[in-house]
Coordinates of C-alpha atoms in Angstrom, one line a residue:
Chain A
X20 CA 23.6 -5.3 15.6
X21 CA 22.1 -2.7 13.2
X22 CA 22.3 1.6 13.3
X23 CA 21.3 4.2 12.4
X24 CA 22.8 7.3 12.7
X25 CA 21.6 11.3 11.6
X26 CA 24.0 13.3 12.5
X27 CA 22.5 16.8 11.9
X28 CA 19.6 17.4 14.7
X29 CA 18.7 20.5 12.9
X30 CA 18.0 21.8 9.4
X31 CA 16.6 24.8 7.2
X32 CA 15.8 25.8 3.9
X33 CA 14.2 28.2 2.3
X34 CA 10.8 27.6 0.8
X35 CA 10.9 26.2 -3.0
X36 CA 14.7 25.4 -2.3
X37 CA 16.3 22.0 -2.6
X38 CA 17.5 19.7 0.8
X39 CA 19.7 17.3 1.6
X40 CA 18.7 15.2 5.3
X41 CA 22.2 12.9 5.6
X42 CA 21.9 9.1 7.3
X43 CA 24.6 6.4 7.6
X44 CA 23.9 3.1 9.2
X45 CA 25.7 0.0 10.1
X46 CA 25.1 -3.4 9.2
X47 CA 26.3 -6.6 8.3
X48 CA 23.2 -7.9 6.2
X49 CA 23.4 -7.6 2.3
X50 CA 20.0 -7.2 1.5
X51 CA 17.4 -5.1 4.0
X52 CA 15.1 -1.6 3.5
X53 CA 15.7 1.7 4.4
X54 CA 13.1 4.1 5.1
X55 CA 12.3 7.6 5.5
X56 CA 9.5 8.5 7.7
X57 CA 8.3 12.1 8.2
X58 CA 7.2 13.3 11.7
X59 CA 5.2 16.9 11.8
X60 CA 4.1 18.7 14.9
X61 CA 1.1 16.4 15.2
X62 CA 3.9 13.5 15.6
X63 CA 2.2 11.0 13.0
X64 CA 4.9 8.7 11.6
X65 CA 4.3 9.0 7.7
X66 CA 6.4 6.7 5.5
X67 CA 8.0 9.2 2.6
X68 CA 9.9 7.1 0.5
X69 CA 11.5 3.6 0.8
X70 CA 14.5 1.6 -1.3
X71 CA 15.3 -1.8 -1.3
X72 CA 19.5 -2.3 -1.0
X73 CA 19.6 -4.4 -3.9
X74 CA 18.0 -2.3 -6.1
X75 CA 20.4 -0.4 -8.2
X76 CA 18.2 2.5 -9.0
X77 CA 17.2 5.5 -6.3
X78 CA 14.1 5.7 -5.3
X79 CA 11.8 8.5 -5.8
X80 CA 8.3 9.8 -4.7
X81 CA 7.1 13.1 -5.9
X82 CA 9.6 15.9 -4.8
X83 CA 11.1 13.5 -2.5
X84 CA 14.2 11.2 -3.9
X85 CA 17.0 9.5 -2.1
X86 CA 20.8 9.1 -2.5
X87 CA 21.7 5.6 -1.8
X88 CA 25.2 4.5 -1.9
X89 CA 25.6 1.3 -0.6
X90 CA 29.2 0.6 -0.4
X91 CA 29.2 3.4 2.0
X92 CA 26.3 2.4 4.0
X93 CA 24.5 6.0 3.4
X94 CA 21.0 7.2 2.5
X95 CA 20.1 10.6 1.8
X96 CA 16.8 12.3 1.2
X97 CA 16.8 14.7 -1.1
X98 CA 13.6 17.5 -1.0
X99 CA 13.2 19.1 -3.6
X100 CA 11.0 22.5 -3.9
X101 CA 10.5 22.5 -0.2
X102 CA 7.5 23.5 0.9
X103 CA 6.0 25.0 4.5
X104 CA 4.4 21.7 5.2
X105 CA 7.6 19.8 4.8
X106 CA 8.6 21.2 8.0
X107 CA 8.6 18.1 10.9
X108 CA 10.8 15.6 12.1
X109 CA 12.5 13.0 9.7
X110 CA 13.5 10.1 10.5
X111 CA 15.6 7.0 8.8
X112 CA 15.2 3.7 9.5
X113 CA 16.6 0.1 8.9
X114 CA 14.6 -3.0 8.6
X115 CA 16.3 -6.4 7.4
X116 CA 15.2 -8.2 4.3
X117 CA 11.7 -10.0 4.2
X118 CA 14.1 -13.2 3.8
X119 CA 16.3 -12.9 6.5
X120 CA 16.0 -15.9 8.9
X121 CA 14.6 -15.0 12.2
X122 CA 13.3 -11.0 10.6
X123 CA 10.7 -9.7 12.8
X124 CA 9.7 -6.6 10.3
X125 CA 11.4 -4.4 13.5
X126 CA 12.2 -0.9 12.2
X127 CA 15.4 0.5 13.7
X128 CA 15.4 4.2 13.8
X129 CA 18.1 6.8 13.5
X130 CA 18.0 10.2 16.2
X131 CA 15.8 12.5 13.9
X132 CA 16.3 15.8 11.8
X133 CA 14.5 18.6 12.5
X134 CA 13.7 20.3 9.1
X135 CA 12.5 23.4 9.4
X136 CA 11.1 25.2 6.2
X137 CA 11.3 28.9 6.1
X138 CA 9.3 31.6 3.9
Chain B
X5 CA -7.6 4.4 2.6
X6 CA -6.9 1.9 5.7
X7 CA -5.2 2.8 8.9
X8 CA -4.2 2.0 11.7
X9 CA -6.1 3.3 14.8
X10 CA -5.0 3.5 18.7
X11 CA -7.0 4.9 21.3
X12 CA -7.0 6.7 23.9
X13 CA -4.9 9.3 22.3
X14 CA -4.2 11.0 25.3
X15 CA -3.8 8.7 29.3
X16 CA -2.4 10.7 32.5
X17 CA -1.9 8.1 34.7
X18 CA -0.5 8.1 38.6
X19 CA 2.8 6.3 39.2
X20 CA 2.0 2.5 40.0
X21 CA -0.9 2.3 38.3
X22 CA -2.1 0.2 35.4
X23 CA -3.1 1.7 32.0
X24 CA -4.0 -0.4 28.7
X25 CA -2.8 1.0 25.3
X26 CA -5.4 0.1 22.2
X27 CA -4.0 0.0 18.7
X28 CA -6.2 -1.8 15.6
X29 CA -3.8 -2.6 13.1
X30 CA -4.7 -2.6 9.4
X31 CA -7.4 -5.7 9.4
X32 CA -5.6 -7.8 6.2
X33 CA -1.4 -7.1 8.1
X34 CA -0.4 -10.3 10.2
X35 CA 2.9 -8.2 11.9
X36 CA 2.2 -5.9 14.8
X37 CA 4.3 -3.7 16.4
X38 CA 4.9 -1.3 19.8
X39 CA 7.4 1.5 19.9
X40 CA 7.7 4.3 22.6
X41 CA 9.0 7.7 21.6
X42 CA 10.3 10.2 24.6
X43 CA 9.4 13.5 24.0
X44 CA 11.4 14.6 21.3
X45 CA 13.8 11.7 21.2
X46 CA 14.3 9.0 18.6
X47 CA 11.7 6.1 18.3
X48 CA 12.5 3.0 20.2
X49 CA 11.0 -0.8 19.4
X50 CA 9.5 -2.3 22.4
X51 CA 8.3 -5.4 20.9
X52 CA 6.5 -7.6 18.0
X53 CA 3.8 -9.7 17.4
X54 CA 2.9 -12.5 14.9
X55 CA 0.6 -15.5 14.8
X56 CA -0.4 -14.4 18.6
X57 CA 2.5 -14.3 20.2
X58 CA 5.5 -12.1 20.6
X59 CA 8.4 -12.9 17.8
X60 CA 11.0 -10.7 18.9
X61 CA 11.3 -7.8 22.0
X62 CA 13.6 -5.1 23.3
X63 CA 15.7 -4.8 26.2
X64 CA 12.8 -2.0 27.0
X65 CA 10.2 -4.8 27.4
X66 CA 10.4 -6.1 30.9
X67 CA 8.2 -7.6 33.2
X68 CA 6.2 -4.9 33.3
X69 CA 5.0 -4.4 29.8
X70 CA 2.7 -7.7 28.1
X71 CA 1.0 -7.4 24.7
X72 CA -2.4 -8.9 23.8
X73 CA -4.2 -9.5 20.4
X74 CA -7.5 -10.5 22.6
X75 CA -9.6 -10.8 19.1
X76 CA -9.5 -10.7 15.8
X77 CA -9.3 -6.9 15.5
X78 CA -7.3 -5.1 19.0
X79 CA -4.1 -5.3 19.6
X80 CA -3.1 -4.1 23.2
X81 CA -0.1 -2.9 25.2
X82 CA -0.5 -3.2 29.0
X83 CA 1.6 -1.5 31.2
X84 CA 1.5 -3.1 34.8
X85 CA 3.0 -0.8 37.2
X86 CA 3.5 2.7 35.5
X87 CA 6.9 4.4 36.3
X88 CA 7.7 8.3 35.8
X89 CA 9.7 7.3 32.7
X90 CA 6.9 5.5 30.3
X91 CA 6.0 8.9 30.0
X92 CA 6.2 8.8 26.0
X93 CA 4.4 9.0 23.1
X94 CA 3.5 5.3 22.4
X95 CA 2.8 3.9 18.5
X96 CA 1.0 1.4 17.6
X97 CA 2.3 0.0 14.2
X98 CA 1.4 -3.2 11.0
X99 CA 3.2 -4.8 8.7
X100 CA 2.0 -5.1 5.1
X101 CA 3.8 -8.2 4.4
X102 CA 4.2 -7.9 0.4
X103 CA 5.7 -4.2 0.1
X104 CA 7.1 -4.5 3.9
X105 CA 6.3 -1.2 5.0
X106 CA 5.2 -0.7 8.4
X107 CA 2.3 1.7 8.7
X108 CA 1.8 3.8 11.7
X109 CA -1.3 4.7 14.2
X110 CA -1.6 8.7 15.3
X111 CA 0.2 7.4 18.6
X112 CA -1.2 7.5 22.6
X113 CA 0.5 10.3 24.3
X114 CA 1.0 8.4 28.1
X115 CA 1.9 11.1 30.8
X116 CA 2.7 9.1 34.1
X117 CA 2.5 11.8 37.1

């Protein structure tokens, strides 16, 4: 079975400064997605940035860019020039590959990171 | 830009009673999903749904819960016999099946008194 795990509940940063949200997971697949969805007060899951494991090359979106290092099963996200309205919830998540026999498309979540962005 | 959409956003229920969740996924996604977040816990999959019926659900899923895509446009989450503990924040959630990202309703906020 596949996990996800965030190990740090609880993050700030100072406005315009650069953040790094940590996330490992577990797995056994070779090919799948990982995900980082955003959460803000008004709880709305929002997609930020997605990577597919057998692409080489990090994925990026704006200010928003991830470290993915497969070898060691971990996925960063990376926010750069942090702004107030970055401040919510962020989640990663683990979905297998379109191809896997028997995928559902079922997103498997890590705990949450509180990121809280200060002035 | 389409979206998902789940109404109401907001059900306070009594214990034991029945309450029906609304979601209407993204009209061209053929993958539907349920999750259930407690109140500032991680987000849990209950179950999914393709080509009308269920494909794949969680241990979370019992008896109690059923699913419904009763036409072309709802999808629905029923809740039979509400315990203290559905209280949750419960999303609504489609597939687009060529980039595989999963796009999210606002969520019903289900408080079980």
């Amino acid at each position: 079975a596949q996990t996800v795990t965030q190990s740090q509940p609880e993050m700030s940063v100072q406005e315009a400064e650069t953040v790094t949200l940590s996330c490992t997971y577990d797995t056994s697949e070779n090919n799948y997605y990982l995900f980082w969805y955003k959460q803000p007060p008004s709880r709305q899951m929002i997609l930020v940035i997605r990577q597919e494991a057998y692409k080489q090359q990090n994925a990026t979106e704006n200010r928003f860019s991830v470290n993915f290092q497969k070898a060691a099963k971990s996925f960063s996200l990376k926010i750069s020039d942090s702004q107030l309205g970055d401040t919510a919830m962020y989640f990663c998540a683990f979905m297998k590959h379109a191809r896997t026999p028997g995928n559902t498309g079922k997103l498997i979540f890590g705990q949450g990171t509180t990121l809280q962005v200060k002035p | 830009e389409p979206e998902v959409t789940q109404t109401p956003s907001h059900q306070v229920t009594q214990m034991g009673q029945e309450v029906i969740l609304r979601c209407v996924p993204i009209s061209n996604h053929l993958y539907f999903y349920w999750y259930r977040q407690i109140l500032g816990q991680k987000v849990e999959f209950l179950v999914s749904f393709y080509n009308n019926e269920i494909s794949e659900k969680s241990e979370i899923f019992d008896d109690q819960f059923s699913v419904e895509r009763p036409d072309g446009s709802n999808f629905t989450l029923k809740i039979r016999s509400t315990k203290l503990e559905d209280s949750a924040m419960y999303f609504c959630a489609s597939l687009d099946g060529i980039s595989y990202e999963q796009y999210f309703g606002p969520g019903t906020r289900l408080t079980v008194t």
